[in-house]
mmCIF file of C-alpha atoms in Angstrom:
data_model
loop_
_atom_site.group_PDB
_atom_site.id
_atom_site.type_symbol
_atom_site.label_atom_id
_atom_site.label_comp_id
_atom_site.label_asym_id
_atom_site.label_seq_id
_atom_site.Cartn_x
_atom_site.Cartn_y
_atom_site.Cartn_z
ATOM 1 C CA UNK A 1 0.000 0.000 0.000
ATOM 2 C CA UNK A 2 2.704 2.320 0.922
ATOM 3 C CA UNK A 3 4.416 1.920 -2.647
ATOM 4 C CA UNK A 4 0.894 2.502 -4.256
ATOM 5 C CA UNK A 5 0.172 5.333 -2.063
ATOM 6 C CA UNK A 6 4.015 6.399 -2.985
ATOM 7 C CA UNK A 7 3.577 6.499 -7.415
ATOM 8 C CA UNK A 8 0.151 7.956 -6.932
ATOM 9 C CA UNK A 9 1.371 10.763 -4.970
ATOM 10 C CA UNK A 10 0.452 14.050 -6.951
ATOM 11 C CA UNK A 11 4.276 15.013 -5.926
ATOM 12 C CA UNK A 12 6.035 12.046 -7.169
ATOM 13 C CA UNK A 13 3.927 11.652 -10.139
ATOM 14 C CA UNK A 14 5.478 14.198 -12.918
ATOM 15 C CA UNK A 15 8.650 13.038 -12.165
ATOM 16 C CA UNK A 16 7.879 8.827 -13.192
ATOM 17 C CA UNK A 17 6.737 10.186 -16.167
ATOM 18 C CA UNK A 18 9.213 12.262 -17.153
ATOM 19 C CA UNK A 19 12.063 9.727 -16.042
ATOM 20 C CA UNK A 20 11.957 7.845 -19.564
ATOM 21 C CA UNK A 21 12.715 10.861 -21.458
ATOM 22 C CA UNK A 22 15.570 11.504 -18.963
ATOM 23 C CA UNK A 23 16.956 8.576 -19.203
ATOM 24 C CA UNK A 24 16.794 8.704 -22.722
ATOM 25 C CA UNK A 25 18.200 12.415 -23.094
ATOM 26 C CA UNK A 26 21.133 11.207 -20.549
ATOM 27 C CA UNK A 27 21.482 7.698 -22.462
ATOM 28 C CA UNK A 28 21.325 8.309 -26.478
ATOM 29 C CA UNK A 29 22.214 12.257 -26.424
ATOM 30 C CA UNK A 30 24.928 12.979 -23.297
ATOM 31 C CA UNK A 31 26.551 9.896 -23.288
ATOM 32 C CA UNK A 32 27.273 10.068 -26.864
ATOM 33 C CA UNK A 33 27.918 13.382 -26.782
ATOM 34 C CA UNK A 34 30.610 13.083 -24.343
ATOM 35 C CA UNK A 35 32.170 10.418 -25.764
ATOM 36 C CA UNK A 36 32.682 11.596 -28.922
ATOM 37 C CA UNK A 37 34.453 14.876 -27.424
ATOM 38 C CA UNK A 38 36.571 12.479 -25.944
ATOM 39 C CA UNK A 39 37.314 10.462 -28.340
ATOM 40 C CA UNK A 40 38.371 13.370 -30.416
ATOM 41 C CA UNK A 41 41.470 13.821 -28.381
ATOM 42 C CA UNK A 42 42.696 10.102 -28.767
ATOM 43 C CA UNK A 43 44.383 8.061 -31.469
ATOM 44 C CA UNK A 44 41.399 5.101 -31.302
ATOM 45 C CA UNK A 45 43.311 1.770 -32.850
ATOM 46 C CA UNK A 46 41.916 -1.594 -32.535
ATOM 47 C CA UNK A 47 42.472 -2.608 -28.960
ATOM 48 C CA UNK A 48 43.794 0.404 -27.470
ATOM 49 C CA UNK A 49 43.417 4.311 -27.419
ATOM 50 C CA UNK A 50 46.203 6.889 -26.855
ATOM 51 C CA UNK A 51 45.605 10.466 -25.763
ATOM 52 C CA UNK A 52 47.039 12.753 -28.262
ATOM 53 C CA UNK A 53 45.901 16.032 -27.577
ATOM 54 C CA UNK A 54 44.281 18.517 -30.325
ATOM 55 C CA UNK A 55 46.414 16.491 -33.135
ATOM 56 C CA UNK A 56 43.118 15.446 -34.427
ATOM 57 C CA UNK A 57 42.339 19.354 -34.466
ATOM 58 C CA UNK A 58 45.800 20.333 -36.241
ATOM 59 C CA UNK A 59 45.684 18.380 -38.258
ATOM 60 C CA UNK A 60 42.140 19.447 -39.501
ATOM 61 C CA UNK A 61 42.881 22.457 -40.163
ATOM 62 C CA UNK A 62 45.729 21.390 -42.889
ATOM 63 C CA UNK A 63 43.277 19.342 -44.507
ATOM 64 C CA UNK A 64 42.346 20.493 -47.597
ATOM 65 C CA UNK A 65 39.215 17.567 -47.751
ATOM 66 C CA UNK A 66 37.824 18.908 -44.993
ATOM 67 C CA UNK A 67 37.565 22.414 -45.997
ATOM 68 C CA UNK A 68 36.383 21.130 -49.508
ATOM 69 C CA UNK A 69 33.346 19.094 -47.276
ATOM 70 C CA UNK A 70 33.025 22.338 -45.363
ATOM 71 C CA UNK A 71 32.530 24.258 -48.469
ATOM 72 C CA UNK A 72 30.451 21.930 -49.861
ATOM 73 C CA UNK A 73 28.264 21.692 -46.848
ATOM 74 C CA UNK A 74 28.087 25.381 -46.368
ATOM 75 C CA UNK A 75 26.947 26.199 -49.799
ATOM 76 C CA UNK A 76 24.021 23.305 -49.915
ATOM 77 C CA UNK A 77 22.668 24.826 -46.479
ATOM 78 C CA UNK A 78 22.706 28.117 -47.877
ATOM 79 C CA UNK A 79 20.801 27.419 -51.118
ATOM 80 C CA UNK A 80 18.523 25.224 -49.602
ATOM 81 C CA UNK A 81 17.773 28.082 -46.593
ATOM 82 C CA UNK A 82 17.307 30.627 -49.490
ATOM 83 C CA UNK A 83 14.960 27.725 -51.645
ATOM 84 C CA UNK A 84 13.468 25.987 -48.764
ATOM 85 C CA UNK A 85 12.134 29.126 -46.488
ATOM 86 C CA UNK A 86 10.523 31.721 -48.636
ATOM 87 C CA UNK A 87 8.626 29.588 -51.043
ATOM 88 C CA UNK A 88 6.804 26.775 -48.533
ATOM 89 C CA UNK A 89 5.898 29.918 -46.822
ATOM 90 C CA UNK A 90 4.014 31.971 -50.048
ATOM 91 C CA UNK A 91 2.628 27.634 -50.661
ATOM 92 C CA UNK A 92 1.179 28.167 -47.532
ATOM 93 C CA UNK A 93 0.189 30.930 -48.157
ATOM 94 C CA UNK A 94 -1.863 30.181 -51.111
ATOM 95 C CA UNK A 95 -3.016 26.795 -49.310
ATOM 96 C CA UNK A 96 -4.701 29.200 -46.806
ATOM 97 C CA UNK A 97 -6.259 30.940 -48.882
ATOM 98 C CA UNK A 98 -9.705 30.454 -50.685
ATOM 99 C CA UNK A 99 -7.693 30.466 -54.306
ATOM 100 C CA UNK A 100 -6.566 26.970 -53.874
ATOM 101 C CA UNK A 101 -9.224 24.156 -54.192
ATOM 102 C CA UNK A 102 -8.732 20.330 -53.159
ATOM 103 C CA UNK A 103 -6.865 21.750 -50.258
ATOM 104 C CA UNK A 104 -6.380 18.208 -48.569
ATOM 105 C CA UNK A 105 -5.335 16.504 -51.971
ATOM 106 C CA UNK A 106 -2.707 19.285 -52.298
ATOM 107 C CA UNK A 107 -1.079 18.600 -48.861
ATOM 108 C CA UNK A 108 -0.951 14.912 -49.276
ATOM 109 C CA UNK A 109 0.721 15.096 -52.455
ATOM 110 C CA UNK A 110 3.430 17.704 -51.217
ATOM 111 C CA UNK A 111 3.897 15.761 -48.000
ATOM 112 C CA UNK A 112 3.937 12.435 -49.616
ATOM 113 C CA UNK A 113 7.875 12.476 -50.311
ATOM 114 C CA UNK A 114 8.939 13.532 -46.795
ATOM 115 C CA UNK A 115 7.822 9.714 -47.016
ATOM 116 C CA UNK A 116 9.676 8.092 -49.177
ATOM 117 C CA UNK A 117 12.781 6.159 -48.439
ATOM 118 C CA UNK A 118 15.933 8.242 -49.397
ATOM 119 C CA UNK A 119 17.541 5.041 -50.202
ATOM 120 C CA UNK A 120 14.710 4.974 -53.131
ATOM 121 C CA UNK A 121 14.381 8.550 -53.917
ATOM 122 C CA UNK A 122 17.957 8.832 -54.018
ATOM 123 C CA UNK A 123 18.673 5.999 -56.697
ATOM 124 C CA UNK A 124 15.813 7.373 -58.636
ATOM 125 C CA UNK A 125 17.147 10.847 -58.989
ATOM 126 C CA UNK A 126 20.865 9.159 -59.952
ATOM 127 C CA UNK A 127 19.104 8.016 -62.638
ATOM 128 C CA UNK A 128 17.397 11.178 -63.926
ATOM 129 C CA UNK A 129 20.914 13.185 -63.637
ATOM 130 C CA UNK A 130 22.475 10.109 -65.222
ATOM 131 C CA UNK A 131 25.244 11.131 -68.047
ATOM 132 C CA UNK A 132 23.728 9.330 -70.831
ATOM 133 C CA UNK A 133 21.238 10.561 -72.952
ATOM 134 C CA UNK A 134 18.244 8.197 -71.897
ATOM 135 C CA UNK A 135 18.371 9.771 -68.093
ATOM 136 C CA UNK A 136 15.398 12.069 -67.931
ATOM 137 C CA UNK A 137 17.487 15.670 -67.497
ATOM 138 C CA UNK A 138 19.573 14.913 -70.784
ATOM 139 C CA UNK A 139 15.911 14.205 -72.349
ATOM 140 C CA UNK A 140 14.744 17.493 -71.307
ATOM 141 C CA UNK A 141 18.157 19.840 -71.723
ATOM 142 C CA UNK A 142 18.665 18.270 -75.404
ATOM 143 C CA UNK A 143 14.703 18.847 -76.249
ATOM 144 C CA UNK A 144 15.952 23.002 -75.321
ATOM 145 C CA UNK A 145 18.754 22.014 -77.957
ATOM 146 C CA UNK A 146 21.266 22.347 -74.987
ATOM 147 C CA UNK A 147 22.967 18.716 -75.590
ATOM 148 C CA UNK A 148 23.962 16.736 -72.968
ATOM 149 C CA UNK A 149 25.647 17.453 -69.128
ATOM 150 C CA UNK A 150 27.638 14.880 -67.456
ATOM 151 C CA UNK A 151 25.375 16.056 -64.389
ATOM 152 C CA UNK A 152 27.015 14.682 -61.789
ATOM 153 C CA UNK A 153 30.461 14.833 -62.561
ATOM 154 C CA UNK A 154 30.414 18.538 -62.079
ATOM 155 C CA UNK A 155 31.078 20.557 -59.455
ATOM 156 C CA UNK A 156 27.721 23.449 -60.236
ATOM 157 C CA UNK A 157 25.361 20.484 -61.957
ATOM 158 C CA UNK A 158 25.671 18.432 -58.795
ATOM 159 C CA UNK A 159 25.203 20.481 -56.327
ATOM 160 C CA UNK A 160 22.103 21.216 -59.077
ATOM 161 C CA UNK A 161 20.758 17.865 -58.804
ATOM 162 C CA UNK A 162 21.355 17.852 -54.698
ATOM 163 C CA UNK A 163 18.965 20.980 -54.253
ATOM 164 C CA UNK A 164 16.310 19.482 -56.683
ATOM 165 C CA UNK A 165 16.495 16.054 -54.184
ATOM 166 C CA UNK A 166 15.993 18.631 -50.691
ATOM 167 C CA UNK A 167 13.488 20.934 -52.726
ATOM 168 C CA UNK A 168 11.182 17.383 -53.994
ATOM 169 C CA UNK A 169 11.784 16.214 -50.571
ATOM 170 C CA UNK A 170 11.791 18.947 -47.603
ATOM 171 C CA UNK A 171 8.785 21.497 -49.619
ATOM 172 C CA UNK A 172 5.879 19.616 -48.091
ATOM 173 C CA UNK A 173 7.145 20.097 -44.795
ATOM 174 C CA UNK A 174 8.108 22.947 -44.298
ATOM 175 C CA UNK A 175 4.996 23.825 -45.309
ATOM 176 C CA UNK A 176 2.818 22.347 -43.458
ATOM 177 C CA UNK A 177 4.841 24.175 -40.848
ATOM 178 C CA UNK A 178 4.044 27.361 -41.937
ATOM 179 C CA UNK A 179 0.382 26.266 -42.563
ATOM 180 C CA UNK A 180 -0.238 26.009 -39.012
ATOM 181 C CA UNK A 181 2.076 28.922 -38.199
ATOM 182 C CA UNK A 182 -1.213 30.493 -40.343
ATOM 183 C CA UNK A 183 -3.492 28.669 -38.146
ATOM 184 C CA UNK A 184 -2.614 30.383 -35.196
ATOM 185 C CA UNK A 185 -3.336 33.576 -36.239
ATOM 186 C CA UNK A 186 -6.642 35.402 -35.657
ATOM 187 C CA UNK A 187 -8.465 36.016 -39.034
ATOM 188 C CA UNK A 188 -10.010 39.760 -37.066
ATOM 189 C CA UNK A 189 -6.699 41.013 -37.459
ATOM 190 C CA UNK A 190 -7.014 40.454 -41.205
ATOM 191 C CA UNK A 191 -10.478 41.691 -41.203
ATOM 192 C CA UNK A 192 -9.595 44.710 -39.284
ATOM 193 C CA UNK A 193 -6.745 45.709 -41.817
ATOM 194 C CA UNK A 194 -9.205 44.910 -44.805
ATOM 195 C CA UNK A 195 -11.415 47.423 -43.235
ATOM 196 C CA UNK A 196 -8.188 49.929 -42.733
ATOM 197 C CA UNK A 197 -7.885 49.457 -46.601
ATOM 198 C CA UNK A 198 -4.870 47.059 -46.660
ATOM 199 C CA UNK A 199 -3.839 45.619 -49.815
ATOM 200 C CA UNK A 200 -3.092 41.455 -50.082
ATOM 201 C CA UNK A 201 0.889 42.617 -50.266
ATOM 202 C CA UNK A 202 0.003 44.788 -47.226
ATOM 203 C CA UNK A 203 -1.712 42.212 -45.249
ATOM 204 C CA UNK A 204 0.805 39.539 -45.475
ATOM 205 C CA UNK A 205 4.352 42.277 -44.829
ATOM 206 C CA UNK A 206 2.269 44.182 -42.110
ATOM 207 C CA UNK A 207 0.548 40.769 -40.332
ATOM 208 C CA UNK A 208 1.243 37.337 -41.303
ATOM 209 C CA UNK A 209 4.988 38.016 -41.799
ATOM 210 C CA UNK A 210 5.041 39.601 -37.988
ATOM 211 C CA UNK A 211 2.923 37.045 -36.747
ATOM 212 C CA UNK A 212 4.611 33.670 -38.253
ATOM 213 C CA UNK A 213 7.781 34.756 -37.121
ATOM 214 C CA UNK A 214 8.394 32.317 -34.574
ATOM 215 C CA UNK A 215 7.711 29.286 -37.063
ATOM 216 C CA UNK A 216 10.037 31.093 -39.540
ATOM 217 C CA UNK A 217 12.665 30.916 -36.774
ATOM 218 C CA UNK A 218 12.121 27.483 -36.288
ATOM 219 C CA UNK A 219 12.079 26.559 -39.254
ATOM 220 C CA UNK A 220 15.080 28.427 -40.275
ATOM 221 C CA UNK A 221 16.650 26.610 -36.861
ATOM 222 C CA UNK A 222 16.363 23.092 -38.193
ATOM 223 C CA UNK A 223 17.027 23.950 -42.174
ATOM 224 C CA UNK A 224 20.658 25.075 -40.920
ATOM 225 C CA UNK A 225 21.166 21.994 -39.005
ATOM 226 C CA UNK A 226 19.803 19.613 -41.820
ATOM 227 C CA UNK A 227 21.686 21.702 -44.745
ATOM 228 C CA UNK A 228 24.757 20.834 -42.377
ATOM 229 C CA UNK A 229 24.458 17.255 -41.605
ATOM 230 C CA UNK A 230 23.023 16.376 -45.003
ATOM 231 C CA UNK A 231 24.668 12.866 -45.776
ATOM 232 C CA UNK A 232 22.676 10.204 -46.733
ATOM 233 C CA UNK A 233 20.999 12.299 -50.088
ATOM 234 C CA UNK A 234 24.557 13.173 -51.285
ATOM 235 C CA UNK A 235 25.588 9.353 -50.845
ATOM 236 C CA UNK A 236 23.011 7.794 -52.953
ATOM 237 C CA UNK A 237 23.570 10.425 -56.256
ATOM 238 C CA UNK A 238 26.737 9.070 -56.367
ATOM 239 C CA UNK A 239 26.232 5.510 -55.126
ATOM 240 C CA UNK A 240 29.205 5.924 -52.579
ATOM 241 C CA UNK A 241 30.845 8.398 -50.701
ATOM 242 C CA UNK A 242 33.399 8.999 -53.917
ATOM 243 C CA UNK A 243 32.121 11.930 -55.679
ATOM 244 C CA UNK A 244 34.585 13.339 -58.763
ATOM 245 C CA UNK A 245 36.420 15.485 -56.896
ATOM 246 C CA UNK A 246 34.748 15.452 -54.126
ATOM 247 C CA UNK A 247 32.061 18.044 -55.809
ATOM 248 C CA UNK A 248 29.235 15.957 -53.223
ATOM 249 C CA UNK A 249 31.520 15.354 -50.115
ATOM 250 C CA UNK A 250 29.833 17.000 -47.281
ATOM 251 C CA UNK A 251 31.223 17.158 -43.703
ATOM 252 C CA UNK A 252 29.296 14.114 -42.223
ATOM 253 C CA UNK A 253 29.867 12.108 -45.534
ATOM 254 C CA UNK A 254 34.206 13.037 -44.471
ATOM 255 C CA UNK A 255 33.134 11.986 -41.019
ATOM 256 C CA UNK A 256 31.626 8.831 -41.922
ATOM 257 C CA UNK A 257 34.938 8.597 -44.863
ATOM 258 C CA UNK A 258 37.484 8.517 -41.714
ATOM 259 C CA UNK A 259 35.835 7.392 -38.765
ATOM 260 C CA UNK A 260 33.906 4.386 -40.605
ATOM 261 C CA UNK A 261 35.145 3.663 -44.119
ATOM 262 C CA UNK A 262 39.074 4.026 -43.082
ATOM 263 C CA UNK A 263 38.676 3.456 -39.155
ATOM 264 C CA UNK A 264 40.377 6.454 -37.250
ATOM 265 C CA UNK A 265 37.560 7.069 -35.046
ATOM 266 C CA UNK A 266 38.953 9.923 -33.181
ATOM 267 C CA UNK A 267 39.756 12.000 -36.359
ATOM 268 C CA UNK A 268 35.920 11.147 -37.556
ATOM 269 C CA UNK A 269 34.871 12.112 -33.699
ATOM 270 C CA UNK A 270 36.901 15.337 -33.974
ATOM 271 C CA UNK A 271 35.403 16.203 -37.736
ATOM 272 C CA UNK A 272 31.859 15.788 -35.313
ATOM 273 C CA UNK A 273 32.881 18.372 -32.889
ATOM 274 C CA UNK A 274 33.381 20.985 -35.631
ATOM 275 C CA UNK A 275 30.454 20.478 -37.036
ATOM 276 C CA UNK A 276 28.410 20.570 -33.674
ATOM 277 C CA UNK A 277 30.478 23.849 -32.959
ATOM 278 C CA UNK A 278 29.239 25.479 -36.546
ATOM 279 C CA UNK A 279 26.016 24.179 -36.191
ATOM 280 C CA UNK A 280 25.753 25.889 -32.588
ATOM 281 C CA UNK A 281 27.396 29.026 -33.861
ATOM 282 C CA UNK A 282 25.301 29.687 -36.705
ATOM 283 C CA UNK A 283 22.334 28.736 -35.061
ATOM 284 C CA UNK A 284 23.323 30.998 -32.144
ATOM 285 C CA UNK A 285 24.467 34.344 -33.777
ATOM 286 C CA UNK A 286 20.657 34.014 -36.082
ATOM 287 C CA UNK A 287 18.766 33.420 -32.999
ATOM 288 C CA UNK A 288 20.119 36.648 -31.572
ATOM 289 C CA UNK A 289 19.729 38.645 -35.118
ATOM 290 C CA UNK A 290 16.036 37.509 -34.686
ATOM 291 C CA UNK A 291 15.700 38.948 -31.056
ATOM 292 C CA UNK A 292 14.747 34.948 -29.661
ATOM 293 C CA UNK A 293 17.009 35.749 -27.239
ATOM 294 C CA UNK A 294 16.579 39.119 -25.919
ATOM 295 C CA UNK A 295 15.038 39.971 -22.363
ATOM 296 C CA UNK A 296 11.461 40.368 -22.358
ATOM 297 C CA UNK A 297 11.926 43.307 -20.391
ATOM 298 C CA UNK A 298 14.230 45.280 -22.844
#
């Protein structure tokens, strides 16, 4: 009776529940987490580990791969931020509006390939950018009287083909994000500016922009982490982690390269720090440009 009387206690209560996420966080996220930090300062061989220092570090900054998978990395978030913010947003838009009909149909089929396997979507788009001319882009560039483009064994045409994969892939759901950003706001306010005179442009700079700000920040929060650890899309164009000169390497395809594919662990740990510390940084420095975290009271 006592242990009964103790788990339904109103005061012991939360905490049960929240102990599996808690163990969780502590098990599959710290843990990890330190590990990997730690690992970054040791020469990891097959039975044995040696503490080097920041070798692993030094030596990064020499290497010219890494900075190419940096590059690489940095552009695809920043195309896909500029592609993969502004127009799910005006979609939404138009979704919540009374221009688009079939509303429901319209959402599924947008949403639908946040659902396929990348594995699958992946091989299929290989395909389309194949170089030959049966693959579905030579079809359509030599149609234009363009020719053909060995797509994917250049350095602009690839990372081409890798923002057509995140734009077919990530445009449903971002928004649907923004759709019930739109939700969430009161229709009187657009009333009350229709009444003031407000044009459509007018309505959506001087309210819904204002007002969905805090799913814009969100979603602008996890597009620069997933433009960053984008791996899996880039390994299935090119059917390995061997892109022509390294046009597709990104920094967790490097990370898997060393750690995995040539076993130095602690060099693959320490290319995993550097990306958690631009991740964090970048993600930081916008979340103070957007004023998330300034005091309430200034």
């Amino acid at each position: 009776m006592k242990v009964k009387k103790f788990f339904y206690s109103q005061k012991v209560a939360p905490y049960i529940f929240v102990v599996p996420f808690v163990l969780s966080f502590l098990i599959f996220w710290i843990y990890p987490l330190i590990s990997s930090i730690t690992m970054s300062f040791q020469d990891i061989g097959a039975v044995s580990s040696e503490w080097i220092g920041f070798k692993n570090y030094t030596k990064l900054l020499k290497d010219k791969v890494f900075i190419t998978a940096i590059c690489n990395s940095a552009k695809y978030m920043f195309f896909t931020l500029v592609l993969l913010i502004p127009f799910p947003m005006l979609f939404a838009v138009l979704m919540d509006s009374r221009l688009v009909k079939a509303k429901g149909v319209w959402k599924a089929v947008l949403y639908m390939p946040a659902l396929t396997s990348v594995v699958i979507s992946g091989t299929l788009f290989r395909l389309m950018f194949t170089e030959y001319p049966t693959g579905q882009m030579n079809i359509i560039t030599q149609a234009l009287g363009l020719g053909t483009f060995k797509w994917l064994k250049m350095g602009w045409s690839g990372m081409l083909a890798l923002l057509v994969v995140a734009c077919w892939r990530w445009t449903g759901v971002n928004m649907l994000y923004f759709l019930s950003g739109l939700k969430s706001i009161d229709s009187s306010l657009y009333e009350a500016a229709e009444i003031d005179g407000a044009s459509s442009w007018q309505k959506f700079r001087y309210v819904t922009l204002p007002l969905l700000k805090p799913t814009t920040v969100y979603v602008l929060t996890i597009s620069i982490y997933a433009g960053l650890s984008m791996f899996l899309e880039s390994y299935m164009l090119w059917a390995g982690n061997n892109s022509p000169n390294n046009i597709g390497l990104t920094i967790v395809g490097y990370l898997y390269k060393r750690g995995i594919e040539k076993n130095d662990m602690g060099y693959g740990c320490a290319v995993g720090v550097v990306l958690m510390v631009i991740a964090l940084a970048i993600n930081i420095v916008q979340l103070i440009a957007n004023g998330t975290f300034k005091n309430k009271e200034d």
